[in-house]
Amino acid sequence: MHSGGKSERVVDYRIAPGVLESIVRHSLAGDPRLRLPHGVSRSSRHPVEIAVEDAICRVTLHLDVRLGEDLAVLGAWIKETVGTRLAVMTGMRVGNVDVHFDGVYQSETANSPGLVSQE
């Protein structure tokens, strides 16, 4: 393609959905406050759903969270972490990261301060 005598080079590439899912999973891996459930969640077939339309990435996450966590704070951190990591690694715009907390789990240190016992 020529424009005003100058040649422009257009680079087009595609990223497999599995790669995008791996980026999301690795962004959250090792954080003890949350878990990506294995298998089918109540509202989804996959804990990580990614859709790309018009070069804009949209992510939906279905997570289990540790009992006692501040969901608003954790949700904001997840949105920022996943959105930033995807944008930096792929160059795509991230339209939204929707976080659904589908379950809770008891911490391995159930008697730690800050957690209220239900006994």
Short mmCIF file of N, CA and C in Angstrom, two decimals:
data_model
loop_
_atom_site.label_atom_id
_atom_site.label_comp_id
_atom_site.label_asym_id
_atom_site.label_seq_id
_atom_site.Cartn_x
_atom_site.Cartn_y
_atom_site.Cartn_z
N MET A 1 0.85 -1.17 0.00
CA MET A 1 0.00 0.00 0.00
C MET A 1 0.89 1.23 0.00
N HIS A 2 0.60 2.13 -0.89
CA HIS A 2 1.37 3.37 -0.98
C HIS A 2 0.48 4.54 -0.63
N SER A 3 1.04 5.48 0.11
CA SER A 3 0.30 6.67 0.49
C SER A 3 1.24 7.86 0.36
N GLY A 4 0.98 8.69 -0.62
CA GLY A 4 1.80 9.87 -0.81
C GLY A 4 3.25 9.52 -1.12
N GLY A 5 3.48 8.39 -1.82
CA GLY A 5 4.83 8.02 -2.18
C GLY A 5 5.57 7.26 -1.09
N LYS A 6 4.99 7.13 0.08
CA LYS A 6 5.64 6.40 1.16
C LYS A 6 4.98 5.04 1.32
N SER A 7 5.77 4.07 1.61
CA SER A 7 5.27 2.72 1.81
C SER A 7 5.01 2.49 3.30
N GLU A 8 3.83 1.96 3.60
CA GLU A 8 3.51 1.62 4.99
C GLU A 8 3.48 0.11 5.12
N ARG A 9 4.06 -0.38 6.17
CA ARG A 9 4.05 -1.81 6.42
C ARG A 9 3.01 -2.10 7.50
N VAL A 10 2.09 -3.00 7.18
CA VAL A 10 1.05 -3.37 8.11
C VAL A 10 1.37 -4.78 8.61
N VAL A 11 1.45 -4.92 9.91
CA VAL A 11 1.71 -6.22 10.50
C VAL A 11 0.43 -6.71 11.16
N ASP A 12 0.01 -7.88 10.78
CA ASP A 12 -1.20 -8.46 11.34
C ASP A 12 -0.82 -9.77 12.01
N TYR A 13 -1.27 -9.98 13.22
CA TYR A 13 -1.02 -11.24 13.90
C TYR A 13 -2.24 -11.62 14.71
N ARG A 14 -2.33 -12.87 15.01
CA ARG A 14 -3.45 -13.38 15.80
C ARG A 14 -2.89 -14.12 17.00
N ILE A 15 -3.59 -14.01 18.10
CA ILE A 15 -3.18 -14.69 19.32
C ILE A 15 -4.24 -15.73 19.63
N ALA A 16 -3.81 -16.96 19.80
CA ALA A 16 -4.74 -18.04 20.09
C ALA A 16 -5.44 -17.79 21.43
N PRO A 17 -6.71 -18.13 21.53
CA PRO A 17 -7.44 -17.95 22.79
C PRO A 17 -6.75 -18.63 23.97
N GLY A 18 -6.13 -19.77 23.74
CA GLY A 18 -5.41 -20.47 24.81
C GLY A 18 -4.25 -19.67 25.36
N VAL A 19 -3.61 -18.89 24.52
CA VAL A 19 -2.50 -18.04 24.97
C VAL A 19 -3.04 -16.93 25.87
N LEU A 20 -4.15 -16.32 25.46
CA LEU A 20 -4.76 -15.27 26.28
C LEU A 20 -5.20 -15.83 27.62
N GLU A 21 -5.77 -17.03 27.61
CA GLU A 21 -6.19 -17.66 28.87
C GLU A 21 -4.99 -17.95 29.76
N SER A 22 -3.89 -18.40 29.18
CA SER A 22 -2.68 -18.65 29.97
C SER A 22 -2.14 -17.38 30.61
N ILE A 23 -2.19 -16.28 29.89
CA ILE A 23 -1.73 -15.00 30.44
C ILE A 23 -2.59 -14.65 31.66
N VAL A 24 -3.89 -14.81 31.55
CA VAL A 24 -4.79 -14.50 32.66
C VAL A 24 -4.49 -15.42 33.84
N ARG A 25 -4.40 -16.71 33.59
CA ARG A 25 -4.16 -17.68 34.67
C ARG A 25 -2.83 -17.40 35.38
N HIS A 26 -1.79 -17.13 34.62
CA HIS A 26 -0.48 -16.86 35.22
C HIS A 26 -0.46 -15.53 35.97
N SER A 27 -1.31 -14.60 35.58
CA SER A 27 -1.39 -13.32 36.28
C SER A 27 -1.90 -13.50 37.71
N LEU A 28 -2.71 -14.54 37.93
CA LEU A 28 -3.33 -14.76 39.23
C LEU A 28 -2.70 -15.93 40.00
N ALA A 29 -1.85 -16.67 39.34
CA ALA A 29 -1.27 -17.88 39.95
C ALA A 29 -0.49 -17.56 41.22
N GLY A 30 -0.66 -18.41 42.20
CA GLY A 30 0.11 -18.30 43.43
C GLY A 30 -0.46 -17.34 44.46
N ASP A 31 -1.53 -16.63 44.13
CA ASP A 31 -2.12 -15.71 45.11
C ASP A 31 -3.01 -16.53 46.04
N PRO A 32 -2.70 -16.56 47.34
CA PRO A 32 -3.45 -17.41 48.27
C PRO A 32 -4.88 -16.92 48.54
N ARG A 33 -5.22 -15.72 48.08
CA ARG A 33 -6.55 -15.17 48.34
C ARG A 33 -7.62 -15.71 47.40
N LEU A 34 -7.20 -16.36 46.31
CA LEU A 34 -8.18 -16.80 45.33
C LEU A 34 -7.74 -18.09 44.66
N ARG A 35 -8.72 -18.75 44.07
CA ARG A 35 -8.48 -19.98 43.31
C ARG A 35 -9.32 -19.96 42.05
N LEU A 36 -8.74 -20.47 41.00
CA LEU A 36 -9.49 -20.72 39.78
C LEU A 36 -10.05 -22.13 39.92
N PRO A 37 -11.36 -22.28 39.98
CA PRO A 37 -11.91 -23.62 40.16
C PRO A 37 -11.59 -24.50 38.96
N HIS A 38 -11.44 -25.78 39.22
CA HIS A 38 -11.21 -26.75 38.14
C HIS A 38 -12.56 -27.24 37.66
N GLY A 39 -12.68 -27.45 36.38
CA GLY A 39 -13.92 -27.98 35.84
C GLY A 39 -14.98 -26.91 35.66
N VAL A 40 -16.20 -27.32 35.80
CA VAL A 40 -17.35 -26.48 35.50
C VAL A 40 -17.79 -25.72 36.74
N SER A 41 -17.95 -24.40 36.59
CA SER A 41 -18.53 -23.62 37.68
C SER A 41 -20.05 -23.58 37.49
N ARG A 42 -20.75 -23.05 38.44
CA ARG A 42 -22.21 -23.01 38.37
C ARG A 42 -22.72 -22.24 37.16
N SER A 43 -22.06 -21.16 36.82
CA SER A 43 -22.59 -20.30 35.76
C SER A 43 -21.80 -20.36 34.46
N SER A 44 -20.79 -21.20 34.39
CA SER A 44 -19.94 -21.21 33.21
C SER A 44 -19.30 -22.57 33.01
N ARG A 45 -18.91 -22.83 31.80
CA ARG A 45 -18.17 -24.06 31.52
C ARG A 45 -16.69 -23.91 31.86
N HIS A 46 -16.19 -22.70 31.86
CA HIS A 46 -14.77 -22.44 32.11
C HIS A 46 -14.61 -21.30 33.11
N PRO A 47 -13.61 -21.40 34.00
CA PRO A 47 -13.39 -20.30 34.95
C PRO A 47 -12.83 -19.04 34.28
N VAL A 48 -12.20 -19.21 33.11
CA VAL A 48 -11.66 -18.06 32.38
C VAL A 48 -12.31 -18.04 31.00
N GLU A 49 -13.05 -16.98 30.72
CA GLU A 49 -13.67 -16.81 29.40
C GLU A 49 -13.11 -15.55 28.77
N ILE A 50 -12.70 -15.67 27.52
CA ILE A 50 -12.11 -14.53 26.82
C ILE A 50 -12.77 -14.39 25.46
N ALA A 51 -13.16 -13.17 25.13
CA ALA A 51 -13.72 -12.86 23.82
C ALA A 51 -12.95 -11.68 23.25
N VAL A 52 -12.63 -11.76 21.97
CA VAL A 52 -11.95 -10.66 21.29
C VAL A 52 -12.81 -10.24 20.11
N GLU A 53 -13.21 -8.96 20.12
CA GLU A 53 -13.97 -8.37 19.03
C GLU A 53 -13.37 -7.03 18.68
N ASP A 54 -13.11 -6.81 17.41
CA ASP A 54 -12.54 -5.56 16.94
C ASP A 54 -11.27 -5.20 17.71
N ALA A 55 -10.43 -6.19 17.96
CA ALA A 55 -9.14 -6.03 18.66
C ALA A 55 -9.30 -5.54 20.10
N ILE A 56 -10.47 -5.74 20.68
CA ILE A 56 -10.70 -5.41 22.09
C ILE A 56 -10.98 -6.72 22.84
N CYS A 57 -10.23 -6.93 23.89
CA CYS A 57 -10.31 -8.16 24.68
C CYS A 57 -11.26 -7.96 25.86
N ARG A 58 -12.16 -8.91 26.03
CA ARG A 58 -13.07 -8.90 27.17
C ARG A 58 -12.89 -10.20 27.94
N VAL A 59 -12.74 -10.09 29.25
CA VAL A 59 -12.44 -11.25 30.09
C VAL A 59 -13.54 -11.41 31.14
N THR A 60 -13.97 -12.64 31.35
CA THR A 60 -14.88 -12.97 32.44
C THR A 60 -14.22 -14.06 33.26
N LEU A 61 -14.11 -13.82 34.57
CA LEU A 61 -13.48 -14.77 35.48
C LEU A 61 -14.50 -15.28 36.49
N HIS A 62 -14.45 -16.56 36.77
CA HIS A 62 -15.26 -17.19 37.81
C HIS A 62 -14.28 -17.76 38.82
N LEU A 63 -14.27 -17.17 40.02
CA LEU A 63 -13.26 -17.50 41.02
C LEU A 63 -13.86 -17.93 42.34
N ASP A 64 -13.06 -18.68 43.09
CA ASP A 64 -13.36 -18.94 44.50
C ASP A 64 -12.42 -18.05 45.30
N VAL A 65 -12.90 -17.55 46.42
CA VAL A 65 -12.13 -16.60 47.21
C VAL A 65 -12.00 -17.12 48.64
N ARG A 66 -10.88 -16.78 49.26
CA ARG A 66 -10.65 -17.18 50.64
C ARG A 66 -11.63 -16.47 51.56
N LEU A 67 -12.20 -17.20 52.49
CA LEU A 67 -13.13 -16.66 53.46
C LEU A 67 -12.48 -15.52 54.24
N GLY A 68 -13.18 -14.39 54.33
CA GLY A 68 -12.70 -13.24 55.09
C GLY A 68 -12.08 -12.14 54.24
N GLU A 69 -11.95 -12.36 52.95
CA GLU A 69 -11.34 -11.34 52.07
C GLU A 69 -12.33 -10.22 51.78
N ASP A 70 -11.82 -9.02 51.58
CA ASP A 70 -12.61 -7.87 51.15
C ASP A 70 -12.82 -8.02 49.64
N LEU A 71 -14.02 -8.39 49.24
CA LEU A 71 -14.28 -8.69 47.83
C LEU A 71 -14.13 -7.48 46.92
N ALA A 72 -14.49 -6.31 47.39
CA ALA A 72 -14.36 -5.11 46.56
C ALA A 72 -12.89 -4.81 46.27
N VAL A 73 -12.05 -4.90 47.29
CA VAL A 73 -10.62 -4.63 47.13
C VAL A 73 -9.98 -5.70 46.24
N LEU A 74 -10.30 -6.97 46.51
CA LEU A 74 -9.72 -8.06 45.72
C LEU A 74 -10.18 -7.99 44.27
N GLY A 75 -11.46 -7.70 44.06
CA GLY A 75 -11.96 -7.58 42.69
C GLY A 75 -11.28 -6.47 41.91
N ALA A 76 -11.06 -5.33 42.55
CA ALA A 76 -10.36 -4.21 41.89
C ALA A 76 -8.92 -4.60 41.55
N TRP A 77 -8.25 -5.31 42.46
CA TRP A 77 -6.87 -5.75 42.21
C TRP A 77 -6.82 -6.73 41.05
N ILE A 78 -7.77 -7.66 41.00
CA ILE A 78 -7.81 -8.65 39.91
C ILE A 78 -8.02 -7.95 38.57
N LYS A 79 -8.96 -7.02 38.51
CA LYS A 79 -9.23 -6.29 37.27
C LYS A 79 -7.98 -5.55 36.78
N GLU A 80 -7.31 -4.86 37.68
CA GLU A 80 -6.11 -4.11 37.32
C GLU A 80 -4.99 -5.03 36.88
N THR A 81 -4.76 -6.09 37.63
CA THR A 81 -3.66 -7.02 37.34
C THR A 81 -3.86 -7.72 35.99
N VAL A 82 -5.03 -8.29 35.79
CA VAL A 82 -5.31 -9.02 34.55
C VAL A 82 -5.33 -8.06 33.36
N GLY A 83 -6.00 -6.93 33.50
CA GLY A 83 -6.08 -5.96 32.40
C GLY A 83 -4.72 -5.44 31.98
N THR A 84 -3.90 -5.10 32.96
CA THR A 84 -2.56 -4.58 32.66
C THR A 84 -1.70 -5.64 32.00
N ARG A 85 -1.70 -6.84 32.56
CA ARG A 85 -0.86 -7.92 32.01
C ARG A 85 -1.25 -8.24 30.58
N LEU A 86 -2.55 -8.36 30.30
CA LEU A 86 -2.98 -8.64 28.93
C LEU A 86 -2.59 -7.52 27.97
N ALA A 87 -2.80 -6.28 28.37
CA ALA A 87 -2.47 -5.15 27.51
C ALA A 87 -0.98 -5.08 27.21
N VAL A 88 -0.16 -5.26 28.23
CA VAL A 88 1.29 -5.17 28.05
C VAL A 88 1.81 -6.30 27.18
N MET A 89 1.32 -7.51 27.42
CA MET A 89 1.86 -8.66 26.69
C MET A 89 1.34 -8.79 25.27
N THR A 90 0.12 -8.29 25.00
CA THR A 90 -0.46 -8.50 23.67
C THR A 90 -0.57 -7.24 22.84
N GLY A 91 -0.57 -6.08 23.49
CA GLY A 91 -0.78 -4.83 22.76
C GLY A 91 -2.25 -4.56 22.48
N MET A 92 -3.13 -5.45 22.93
CA MET A 92 -4.57 -5.27 22.72
C MET A 92 -5.16 -4.35 23.77
N ARG A 93 -6.24 -3.69 23.39
CA ARG A 93 -7.02 -2.96 24.39
C ARG A 93 -7.85 -3.97 25.16
N VAL A 94 -7.97 -3.76 26.45
CA VAL A 94 -8.80 -4.62 27.28
C VAL A 94 -10.05 -3.82 27.63
N GLY A 95 -11.18 -4.25 27.08
CA GLY A 95 -12.43 -3.53 27.27
C GLY A 95 -12.94 -3.65 28.69
N ASN A 96 -12.95 -4.85 29.20
CA ASN A 96 -13.38 -5.05 30.57
C ASN A 96 -12.90 -6.40 31.10
N VAL A 97 -12.79 -6.46 32.41
CA VAL A 97 -12.50 -7.70 33.12
C VAL A 97 -13.62 -7.85 34.14
N ASP A 98 -14.50 -8.80 33.91
CA ASP A 98 -15.60 -9.05 34.83
C ASP A 98 -15.21 -10.17 35.78
N VAL A 99 -15.37 -9.92 37.07
CA VAL A 99 -15.00 -10.88 38.10
C VAL A 99 -16.26 -11.38 38.80
N HIS A 100 -16.44 -12.68 38.80
CA HIS A 100 -17.56 -13.32 39.49
C HIS A 100 -16.98 -14.20 40.60
N PHE A 101 -17.35 -13.93 41.84
CA PHE A 101 -16.94 -14.77 42.94
C PHE A 101 -18.02 -15.83 43.12
N ASP A 102 -17.71 -17.07 42.75
CA ASP A 102 -18.69 -18.15 42.76
C ASP A 102 -18.67 -18.98 44.03
N GLY A 103 -17.60 -18.88 44.82
CA GLY A 103 -17.51 -19.68 46.03
C GLY A 103 -16.48 -19.15 46.99
N VAL A 104 -16.47 -19.69 48.19
CA VAL A 104 -15.47 -19.33 49.20
C VAL A 104 -14.84 -20.62 49.71
N TYR A 105 -13.64 -20.50 50.26
CA TYR A 105 -12.97 -21.65 50.86
C TYR A 105 -12.31 -21.20 52.15
N GLN A 106 -12.16 -22.14 53.02
CA GLN A 106 -11.55 -21.89 54.33
C GLN A 106 -10.04 -21.84 54.17
N SER A 107 -9.43 -20.88 54.80
CA SER A 107 -7.98 -20.75 54.79
C SER A 107 -7.34 -21.92 55.52
N GLU A 108 -6.13 -22.28 55.11
CA GLU A 108 -5.39 -23.34 55.81
C GLU A 108 -5.11 -22.94 57.25
N THR A 109 -5.02 -21.65 57.51
CA THR A 109 -4.81 -21.14 58.87
C THR A 109 -6.13 -20.56 59.37
N ALA A 110 -7.11 -21.46 59.58
CA ALA A 110 -8.47 -21.03 59.90
C ALA A 110 -8.57 -20.27 61.22
N ASN A 111 -7.63 -20.46 62.12
CA ASN A 111 -7.68 -19.78 63.41
C ASN A 111 -6.86 -18.51 63.45
N SER A 112 -6.50 -17.99 62.27
CA SER A 112 -5.69 -16.79 62.24
C SER A 112 -6.53 -15.58 62.60
N PRO A 113 -5.89 -14.52 63.14
CA PRO A 113 -6.64 -13.30 63.48
C PRO A 113 -7.33 -12.72 62.26
N GLY A 114 -8.48 -12.15 62.49
CA GLY A 114 -9.21 -11.52 61.39
C GLY A 114 -10.30 -12.40 60.82
N LEU A 115 -10.21 -13.71 61.07
CA LEU A 115 -11.25 -14.61 60.61
C LEU A 115 -12.13 -14.96 61.79
N VAL A 116 -13.41 -14.85 61.60
CA VAL A 116 -14.36 -15.11 62.67
C VAL A 116 -14.78 -16.58 62.60
N SER A 117 -14.69 -17.27 63.70
CA SER A 117 -15.08 -18.66 63.76
C SER A 117 -16.59 -18.76 63.80
N GLN A 118 -17.16 -19.74 63.12
CA GLN A 118 -18.61 -19.94 63.07
C GLN A 118 -19.07 -20.97 64.12
N GLU A 119 -18.23 -21.30 65.08
CA GLU A 119 -18.59 -22.30 66.09
C GLU A 119 -19.47 -21.73 67.16
#
